CSV table of C-alpha atoms and ligand atoms in Angstrom, one decimal:
chain,number,residue,atom,x,y,z
A,187,MET,CA,0.0,-0.2,0.2
A,188,GLU,CA,1.1,3.6,-0.8
A,189,ILE,CA,2.2,5.4,2.3
A,190,LYS,CA,1.0,8.8,2.0
A,191,ARG,CA,2.7,12.0,3.7
A,192,ALA,CA,1.1,15.3,4.8
A,193,LYS,CA,2.9,18.7,3.8
A,194,ILE,CA,2.5,22.3,5.3
A,195,SER,CA,1.3,24.1,2.2
A,196,ALA,CA,0.7,27.5,3.7
A,197,VAL,CA,1.2,29.6,6.8
A,198,GLY,CA,-0.7,32.1,8.3
A,199,HIS,CA,-0.5,34.6,11.4
A,200,TYR,CA,-2.8,37.0,13.3
A,201,LEU,CA,-1.4,39.5,16.0
A,202,PRO,CA,-3.0,42.0,18.0
A,203,GLU,CA,-2.1,45.5,17.5
A,204,TYR,CA,-1.5,46.6,21.2
A,205,ARG,CA,2.2,46.1,21.7
A,206,LEU,CA,2.4,45.8,25.9
A,207,THR,CA,6.0,46.5,26.9
A,208,ASN,CA,8.3,46.0,29.6
A,209,PHE,CA,8.4,49.6,30.6
A,210,GLU,CA,4.2,49.4,30.8
A,211,LEU,CA,4.6,46.3,32.8
A,212,GLU,CA,6.8,48.3,35.3
A,213,LYS,CA,3.9,50.6,35.9
A,214,LEU,CA,1.8,47.6,36.9
A,215,VAL,CA,4.0,45.1,38.8
A,216,ASP,CA,7.5,45.5,40.9
A,217,THR,CA,9.6,44.5,37.8
A,218,ASN,CA,12.0,46.1,35.2
A,219,ASP,CA,13.0,45.9,31.9
A,220,GLU,CA,16.4,44.8,32.5
A,221,TRP,CA,15.3,41.7,34.9
A,222,ILE,CA,12.6,40.8,32.4
A,223,ARG,CA,15.1,40.9,29.3
A,224,THR,CA,17.8,39.0,30.9
A,225,ARG,CA,16.0,36.1,32.5
A,226,THR,CA,13.5,35.8,29.7
A,227,GLY,CA,14.3,37.5,26.6
A,228,ILE,CA,11.2,39.4,26.2
A,229,SER,CA,11.0,43.1,25.3
A,230,GLU,CA,7.1,43.3,24.6
A,231,ARG,CA,3.9,41.2,23.9
A,232,ARG,CA,0.9,41.7,21.8
A,233,ILE,CA,-2.4,42.1,23.8
A,234,LEU,CA,-6.1,41.5,21.9
A,235,LYS,CA,-8.0,44.5,23.7
A,236,ASP,CA,-11.2,44.5,22.0
A,237,PRO,CA,-13.3,42.6,24.5
A,238,ASP,CA,-15.5,41.1,21.8
A,239,LYS,CA,-12.8,39.3,20.2
A,240,ALA,CA,-10.9,36.1,21.6
A,241,THR,CA,-9.1,33.1,20.6
A,242,ALA,CA,-11.5,32.0,17.6
A,243,PHE,CA,-11.3,35.2,16.1
A,244,MET,CA,-7.6,35.1,16.0
A,245,GLY,CA,-7.6,31.6,14.8
A,246,ALA,CA,-10.0,32.2,12.1
A,247,GLU,CA,-7.8,35.4,11.0
A,248,ALA,CA,-4.9,33.1,10.8
A,249,SER,CA,-6.7,30.3,8.9
A,250,LYS,CA,-8.1,32.8,6.2
A,251,GLU,CA,-4.7,33.8,5.4
A,252,ALA,CA,-3.4,30.6,4.9
A,253,LEU,CA,-6.4,29.4,2.8
A,254,GLU,CA,-5.8,32.8,0.7
A,255,VAL,CA,-2.0,32.0,0.2
A,256,ALA,CA,-2.5,28.5,-0.6
A,257,GLY,CA,-5.7,29.7,-2.9
A,258,VAL,CA,-8.4,26.9,-1.1
A,259,ASP,CA,-11.5,27.5,-0.8
A,260,PRO,CA,-12.9,27.2,2.9
A,261,LEU,CA,-15.3,24.3,1.5
A,262,GLU,CA,-12.4,22.1,0.6
A,263,ILE,CA,-11.2,21.5,4.3
A,264,ASP,CA,-12.0,18.3,5.8
A,265,LEU,CA,-10.6,19.1,9.4
A,266,ILE,CA,-10.1,21.8,11.6
A,267,ILE,CA,-7.7,21.1,14.9
A,268,VAL,CA,-7.5,24.0,17.3
A,269,ALA,CA,-4.7,23.8,19.8
A,270,THR,CA,-5.5,25.9,22.7
A,271,VAL,CA,-5.9,26.4,26.7
A,272,THR,CA,-7.9,30.0,26.2
A,273,PRO,CA,-11.1,28.2,24.2
A,274,ASP,CA,-13.8,31.1,23.8
A,275,TYR,CA,-16.0,28.9,25.9
A,276,MET,CA,-15.7,25.7,27.7
A,277,PHE,CA,-17.8,24.3,24.9
A,278,PRO,CA,-18.6,24.4,22.1
A,279,ALA,CA,-15.1,24.0,21.1
A,280,THR,CA,-13.1,26.9,20.0
A,281,ALA,CA,-12.5,25.0,16.2
A,282,CYS,CA,-16.4,24.8,15.8
A,283,LEU,CA,-16.5,28.4,15.9
A,284,VAL,CA,-13.4,28.7,13.6
A,285,GLN,CA,-15.2,26.5,11.1
A,286,ASP,CA,-18.1,28.8,11.4
A,287,MET,CA,-16.5,31.7,11.5
A,288,ILE,CA,-14.4,31.1,7.7
A,289,GLY,CA,-17.2,29.2,6.2
A,290,ALA,CA,-15.6,25.8,6.4
A,291,LYS,CA,-19.1,23.7,6.2
A,292,ASN,CA,-17.5,20.7,5.0
A,293,ALA,CA,-15.1,20.4,7.9
A,294,PHE,CA,-15.3,18.6,11.0
A,295,ALA,CA,-13.7,20.2,13.5
A,296,PHE,CA,-12.4,19.6,17.5
A,297,ASP,CA,-10.1,21.3,20.0
A,298,LEU,CA,-6.8,19.8,21.4
A,299,SER,CA,-5.5,20.6,24.7
A,300,ALA,CA,-1.6,20.3,25.3
A,301,ALA,CA,-0.8,23.8,26.7
A,302,CYS,CA,2.6,25.0,25.0
A,303,SER,CA,2.9,21.8,23.1
A,304,GLY,CA,-0.3,21.8,21.3
A,305,PHE,CA,0.5,23.2,18.1
A,306,ILE,CA,3.0,19.9,17.6
A,307,TYR,CA,0.6,17.6,19.2
A,308,ALA,CA,-2.4,18.8,16.6
A,309,LEU,CA,0.3,19.2,13.9
A,310,THR,CA,1.1,14.9,14.2
A,311,THR,CA,-2.5,14.5,14.9
A,312,GLY,CA,-3.5,16.1,11.7
A,313,ALA,CA,-0.8,14.6,9.9
A,314,THR,CA,-1.9,11.2,10.7
A,315,PHE,CA,-5.5,11.6,9.1
A,316,ILE,CA,-3.9,12.2,5.9
A,317,GLU,CA,-1.3,9.8,5.9
A,318,ALA,CA,-4.7,7.7,6.7
A,319,GLY,CA,-6.2,8.7,3.7
A,320,ASN,CA,-9.2,10.0,6.1
A,321,ALA,CA,-9.0,13.9,5.0
A,322,LYS,CA,-7.4,15.7,2.0
A,323,LYS,CA,-7.0,18.9,3.7
A,324,VAL,CA,-6.7,20.1,7.1
A,325,LEU,CA,-6.3,23.4,9.0
A,326,ILE,CA,-3.9,23.2,12.0
A,327,VAL,CA,-4.1,25.6,14.4
A,328,GLY,CA,-2.5,27.2,17.7
A,329,ALA,CA,-3.9,30.2,19.0
A,330,ASP,CA,-4.0,31.8,22.4
A,331,LYS,CA,-5.5,34.7,24.3
A,332,MET,CA,-3.2,34.4,27.2
A,333,SER,CA,-4.2,38.0,28.8
A,334,SER,CA,-7.4,36.4,29.6
A,335,ILE,CA,-5.8,34.1,32.1
A,336,LEU,CA,-3.2,36.1,33.3
A,337,ASP,CA,-3.2,38.3,36.7
A,338,TYR,CA,-1.6,41.4,36.0
A,339,SER,CA,-0.7,41.8,39.7
A,340,ASP,CA,1.4,38.5,39.7
A,341,ARG,CA,4.9,39.5,38.7
A,342,THR,CA,6.2,35.8,38.2
A,343,THR,CA,3.3,35.3,35.3
A,344,CYS,CA,2.6,38.1,33.8
A,345,ILE,CA,5.5,39.6,32.3
A,346,LEU,CA,5.6,36.0,30.3
A,347,PHE,CA,2.6,35.6,28.1
A,348,GLY,CA,1.2,37.1,25.4
A,349,ASP,CA,-1.6,36.8,22.5
A,350,GLY,CA,-1.7,35.6,18.9
A,351,ALA,CA,-2.8,32.8,16.6
A,352,GLY,CA,-0.6,30.8,13.9
A,353,ALA,CA,-2.2,28.3,11.3
A,354,VAL,CA,-0.9,26.0,8.8
A,355,LEU,CA,-2.5,24.1,5.9
A,356,LEU,CA,-1.8,20.7,5.3
A,357,GLU,CA,-2.1,18.6,2.1
A,358,GLU,CA,-1.1,15.4,0.6
A,359,SER,CA,2.7,15.6,-0.4
A,360,GLU,CA,3.6,14.5,-3.4
A,361,ASP,CA,7.6,14.1,-3.2
A,362,GLU,CA,9.9,13.3,-0.4
A,363,THR,CA,9.3,16.6,1.7
A,364,GLY,CA,6.7,17.0,4.5
A,365,ILE,CA,5.9,15.8,7.9
A,366,ILE,CA,8.7,13.1,8.3
A,367,SER,CA,8.4,12.1,12.1
A,368,SER,CA,7.0,13.1,15.5
A,369,ILE,CA,7.9,12.1,19.1
A,370,HIS,CA,5.6,13.1,21.8
A,371,HIS,CA,5.6,12.8,25.4
A,372,THR,CA,3.3,13.2,28.7
A,373,GLU,CA,4.3,13.3,32.2
A,374,GLY,CA,1.1,13.7,34.1
A,375,ASP,CA,1.6,16.3,36.7
A,376,THR,CA,-1.7,15.8,39.4
A,377,ASN,CA,0.7,18.1,41.7
A,378,CYS,CA,-0.2,20.8,39.1
A,379,GLY,CA,3.2,22.9,38.7
A,380,LEU,CA,1.8,24.8,35.9
A,381,TYR,CA,-2.3,25.0,35.7
A,382,GLN,CA,-5.5,27.0,36.1
A,383,HIS,CA,-7.0,26.1,39.2
A,384,ALA,CA,-10.4,27.1,38.8
A,385,GLY,CA,-13.5,27.1,36.1
A,386,GLY,CA,-13.3,23.0,35.4
A,387,SER,CA,-15.2,20.4,36.6
A,388,LEU,CA,-13.3,20.1,40.1
A,389,HIS,CA,-13.7,23.8,40.9
A,390,PRO,CA,-16.3,25.5,39.0
A,391,ALA,CA,-16.5,28.9,39.0
A,392,SER,CA,-18.0,30.5,42.6
A,393,HIS,CA,-17.5,33.6,44.7
A,394,GLU,CA,-14.8,32.0,46.5
A,395,THR,CA,-12.7,31.0,43.1
A,396,VAL,CA,-12.8,34.5,41.7
A,397,ASP,CA,-12.0,36.1,45.0
A,398,ALA,CA,-9.1,33.8,45.2
A,399,GLY,CA,-7.9,34.5,42.3
A,400,GLN,CA,-8.0,31.1,40.9
A,401,HIS,CA,-8.8,31.6,37.2
A,402,SER,CA,-5.6,32.8,36.3
A,403,ILE,CA,-2.4,30.9,35.6
A,404,SER,CA,-0.6,29.4,38.2
A,405,GLN,CA,3.0,27.8,37.9
A,406,ASP,CA,6.2,27.2,39.9
A,407,GLY,CA,8.5,28.6,37.6
A,408,ARG,CA,11.7,27.0,38.6
A,409,THR,CA,10.2,23.2,38.3
A,410,VAL,CA,9.0,24.2,35.1
A,411,PHE,CA,12.1,26.0,33.8
A,412,LYS,CA,13.9,22.7,34.6
A,413,LYS,CA,11.5,20.2,33.4
A,414,ALA,CA,11.2,22.4,30.2
A,415,THR,CA,14.9,22.8,29.5
A,416,ILE,CA,15.7,19.1,30.0
A,417,GLY,CA,12.4,17.8,28.3
A,418,MET,CA,13.1,20.1,25.1
A,419,ALA,CA,16.5,19.1,24.7
A,420,ASP,CA,16.1,15.3,25.5
A,421,VAL,CA,13.3,15.2,22.7
A,422,SER,CA,15.3,17.0,20.3
A,423,LEU,CA,18.0,15.0,20.3
A,424,GLU,CA,15.6,11.7,20.4
A,425,ILE,CA,14.3,13.1,16.9
A,426,MET,CA,17.5,14.0,15.4
A,427,GLU,CA,19.0,10.3,16.3
A,428,LYS,CA,15.7,8.6,15.3
A,429,ASN,CA,16.2,10.3,11.8
A,430,ASN,CA,19.7,10.0,11.6
A,431,LEU,CA,19.9,13.8,11.3
A,432,SER,CA,23.4,15.5,12.3
A,433,ALA,CA,23.6,19.0,13.6
A,434,ASP,CA,25.0,20.1,10.1
A,435,ASP,CA,21.6,18.6,8.7
A,436,VAL,CA,19.3,20.4,10.5
A,437,THR,CA,18.6,23.8,8.8
A,438,TRP,CA,16.5,25.4,11.7
A,439,LEU,CA,15.4,24.7,14.9
A,440,VAL,CA,11.9,25.9,15.5
A,441,PRO,CA,11.6,25.9,19.3
A,442,HIS,CA,8.3,26.6,21.5
A,443,GLN,CA,9.1,30.3,22.9
A,444,ALA,CA,8.6,30.1,26.8
A,445,ASN,CA,12.4,31.4,27.9
A,446,LEU,CA,15.3,32.4,25.6
A,447,ARG,CA,17.2,30.8,28.3
A,448,ILE,CA,15.5,27.2,27.6
A,449,ILE,CA,15.8,28.0,23.9
A,450,ASP,CA,19.7,28.6,23.8
A,451,ALA,CA,20.1,25.2,26.0
A,452,THR,CA,18.5,23.2,23.8
A,453,ALA,CA,20.2,24.7,20.7
A,454,LYS,CA,23.5,23.9,22.6
A,455,ARG,CA,22.6,20.5,23.4
A,456,MET,CA,21.8,19.6,19.8
A,457,GLY,CA,25.1,21.4,18.6
A,458,ILE,CA,23.3,24.1,16.7
A,459,SER,CA,24.8,27.8,16.1
A,460,SER,CA,22.2,30.4,17.5
A,461,ASP,CA,22.1,31.8,13.6
A,462,LYS,CA,19.8,28.3,12.7
A,463,VAL,CA,17.5,29.1,15.7
A,464,MET,CA,13.8,30.9,15.3
A,465,ILE,CA,13.8,33.5,17.8
A,466,ASN,CA,10.7,35.8,18.2
A,467,ILE,CA,10.0,35.9,22.0
A,468,ASN,CA,11.4,39.1,22.1
A,469,LYS,CA,8.7,40.7,20.0
A,470,TYR,CA,5.3,38.3,21.3
A,471,GLY,CA,6.3,36.7,24.7
A,472,ASN,CA,4.7,33.3,25.0
A,473,THR,CA,1.7,32.9,23.2
A,474,THR,CA,1.4,29.4,24.0
A,475,ALA,CA,0.2,27.0,21.1
A,476,ALA,CA,0.9,30.0,18.7
A,477,THR,CA,4.5,30.2,19.0
A,478,ILE,CA,6.0,27.6,16.6
A,479,PRO,CA,3.5,28.6,13.9
A,480,LEU,CA,4.1,32.3,14.3
A,481,CYS,CA,8.0,31.6,13.9
A,482,LEU,CA,7.3,29.7,10.7
A,483,TYR,CA,5.2,32.7,9.5
A,484,ASP,CA,8.1,35.3,10.5
A,485,TRP,CA,11.0,32.8,8.7
A,486,LYS,CA,8.7,31.6,5.7
A,487,ASP,CA,10.7,34.1,3.3
A,488,GLN,CA,13.5,32.5,4.4
A,489,LEU,CA,12.6,29.2,4.1
A,490,LYS,CA,13.5,26.7,1.2
A,491,LYS,CA,12.3,23.7,-0.1
A,492,GLY,CA,14.2,20.7,1.3
A,493,ASP,CA,15.2,22.6,4.4
A,494,ASN,CA,15.0,20.5,7.5
A,495,LEU,CA,13.4,22.0,10.4
A,496,VAL,CA,13.1,20.7,14.1
A,497,LEU,CA,10.3,21.7,15.7
A,498,ALA,CA,10.5,21.1,19.6
A,499,ALA,CA,8.2,22.5,22.5
A,500,PHE,CA,7.4,21.7,26.2
A,501,GLY,CA,4.3,22.8,28.0
A,502,GLY,CA,1.8,22.1,30.7
A,503,GLY,CA,0.5,18.7,31.4
A,504,PHE,CA,3.4,18.3,31.4
A,505,THR,CA,3.7,17.8,27.6
A,506,TRP,CA,6.5,17.7,25.2
A,507,GLY,CA,7.4,16.3,21.9
A,508,ALA,CA,9.2,17.4,18.6
A,509,VAL,CA,8.4,17.1,14.7
A,510,TYR,CA,10.8,16.8,11.9
A,511,VAL,CA,9.6,18.6,8.6
A,512,LYS,CA,11.5,18.8,5.6
A,513,TRP,CA,9.9,21.7,4.2
A,514,SER,CA,7.7,21.6,1.5
A,515,LEU,CA,7.5,25.3,-0.1
B,19,COA,C1,9.6,32.8,35.3
B,19,COA,C2,11.0,32.7,35.4
B,19,COA,C3,10.9,33.6,33.9
B,19,COA,C4,11.7,32.9,36.9
B,19,COA,O1,13.1,33.1,36.5
B,19,COA,P1,14.1,32.6,37.6
B,19,COA,O2,15.5,32.9,37.1
B,19,COA,O3,13.5,31.1,37.6
B,19,COA,O4,13.6,33.3,38.6
B,19,COA,P2,13.3,33.0,40.2
B,19,COA,O5,11.8,32.3,39.6
B,19,COA,O6,14.1,31.9,40.5
B,19,COA,O7,13.6,34.1,40.9
B,19,COA,C5,14.6,35.0,41.1
B,19,COA,C6,14.0,36.2,41.7
B,19,COA,O8,13.4,37.0,41.0
B,19,COA,C7,11.9,37.2,41.6
B,19,COA,N1,11.1,37.6,40.3
B,19,COA,C8,10.2,37.1,40.1
B,19,COA,N2,9.6,37.5,38.6
B,19,COA,C9,10.2,38.9,38.6
B,19,COA,C10,9.9,39.8,37.8
B,19,COA,N3,9.0,39.7,36.6
B,19,COA,N4,10.6,41.2,38.0
B,19,COA,C11,11.6,41.3,39.1
B,19,COA,N5,12.1,40.1,39.9
B,19,COA,C12,11.3,38.9,39.7
B,19,COA,C13,11.8,36.2,42.2
B,19,COA,O9,10.8,36.5,43.5
B,19,COA,C14,13.0,35.8,43.0
B,19,COA,O10,13.4,36.8,43.8
B,19,COA,P3,13.9,36.2,45.5
B,19,COA,O11,15.3,35.5,44.9
B,19,COA,O12,14.0,37.4,46.2
B,19,COA,O13,12.8,35.1,46.1
B,19,COA,C15,11.6,31.1,34.8
B,19,COA,O14,11.7,30.1,35.9
B,19,COA,C16,11.1,30.6,33.9
B,19,COA,O15,10.7,31.0,32.4
B,19,COA,N6,10.4,29.3,34.2
B,19,COA,C17,9.8,28.8,33.2
B,19,COA,C18,8.2,29.1,33.0
B,19,COA,C19,7.6,28.8,31.7
B,19,COA,O16,8.1,29.2,30.2
B,19,COA,N7,6.3,28.6,31.6
B,19,COA,C20,5.4,28.4,30.5
B,19,COA,C21,5.1,27.1,30.0
B,19,COA,S1,6.7,26.2,29.6
């Protein structure tokens, strides 16, 4: 039986206009531009200010751009997967809202929750539908309105995150390029080192949960930092070994953008120089599921057909993984 392979055939993005700079944050919490830049690599992040717009809107805008670039009609889309931890509603899925907003009437749609690893988990899932012959055109969206779950009086979290969305179109590859290989891991964290305490079925929203500030992100920053540094580096090496890739063979490392120090440590373990690493954390902060497609968007004009990309991410769950992509455009 002929084995099908999925390829990325277009990339789209959406970034809100408002720039929340480190200097603005200095006015909100006890922090400073120098601390934030040296400890995280972030200078500013984008914030979606319009109260009537959220994750689905950003995901739909990114999807429309990808479809326009590819010249594909929304009615041709078979499947939409939205990776997010900031859905517009608990239900229906944000992917269903995106389907309606872009007019993809023939697609089925669902959300995938894997925090900062969401995009690569969704990419592998979408590729598998194409490989199995169960879908021909798939939209993979990474979108998060992190500002909706941040406490802007908590300096340990509010400085880290921003809002944004990225989308890629997956189609069947006709050559040796495409999504070649994936490795994913999970280490279930019932101790909740990185989580949103309330709003789910265990702690439904109440006056008490709101008063206690339990609807915002809570994290043990040092533990997450250590786990992310080890996890991202280990899985990046794992995917290189699995595919017999040397450091010279890797054209680009496309890392999740959580902290510049985590990215640097991953590149160093892989033996990759900094000029081969996509970094935009300085401009957007950590946009959770959107960081990797936003990197692909920012670098799309520099990418060449046949380039070897290693996509790597770590996030809440804990979840982590890497995907080897041979660029198709
Ligand atoms: C959050 C993070 C940037 C903190 O950096 P760090 O070097 O680990 O800093 P620490 O937590 O050890 O704190 C060092 C000091 O800076 C202080 N500090 C924390 N945030 C600060 C801020 N925004 N401004 C100034 N000082 C701050 C701490 O209170 C602490 O002070 P103390 O030594 O007096 O107690 C870092 O741990 C991190 O990036 N973790 C990963 C988070 C992440 O990416 N999560 C998303 C999913 S992957």
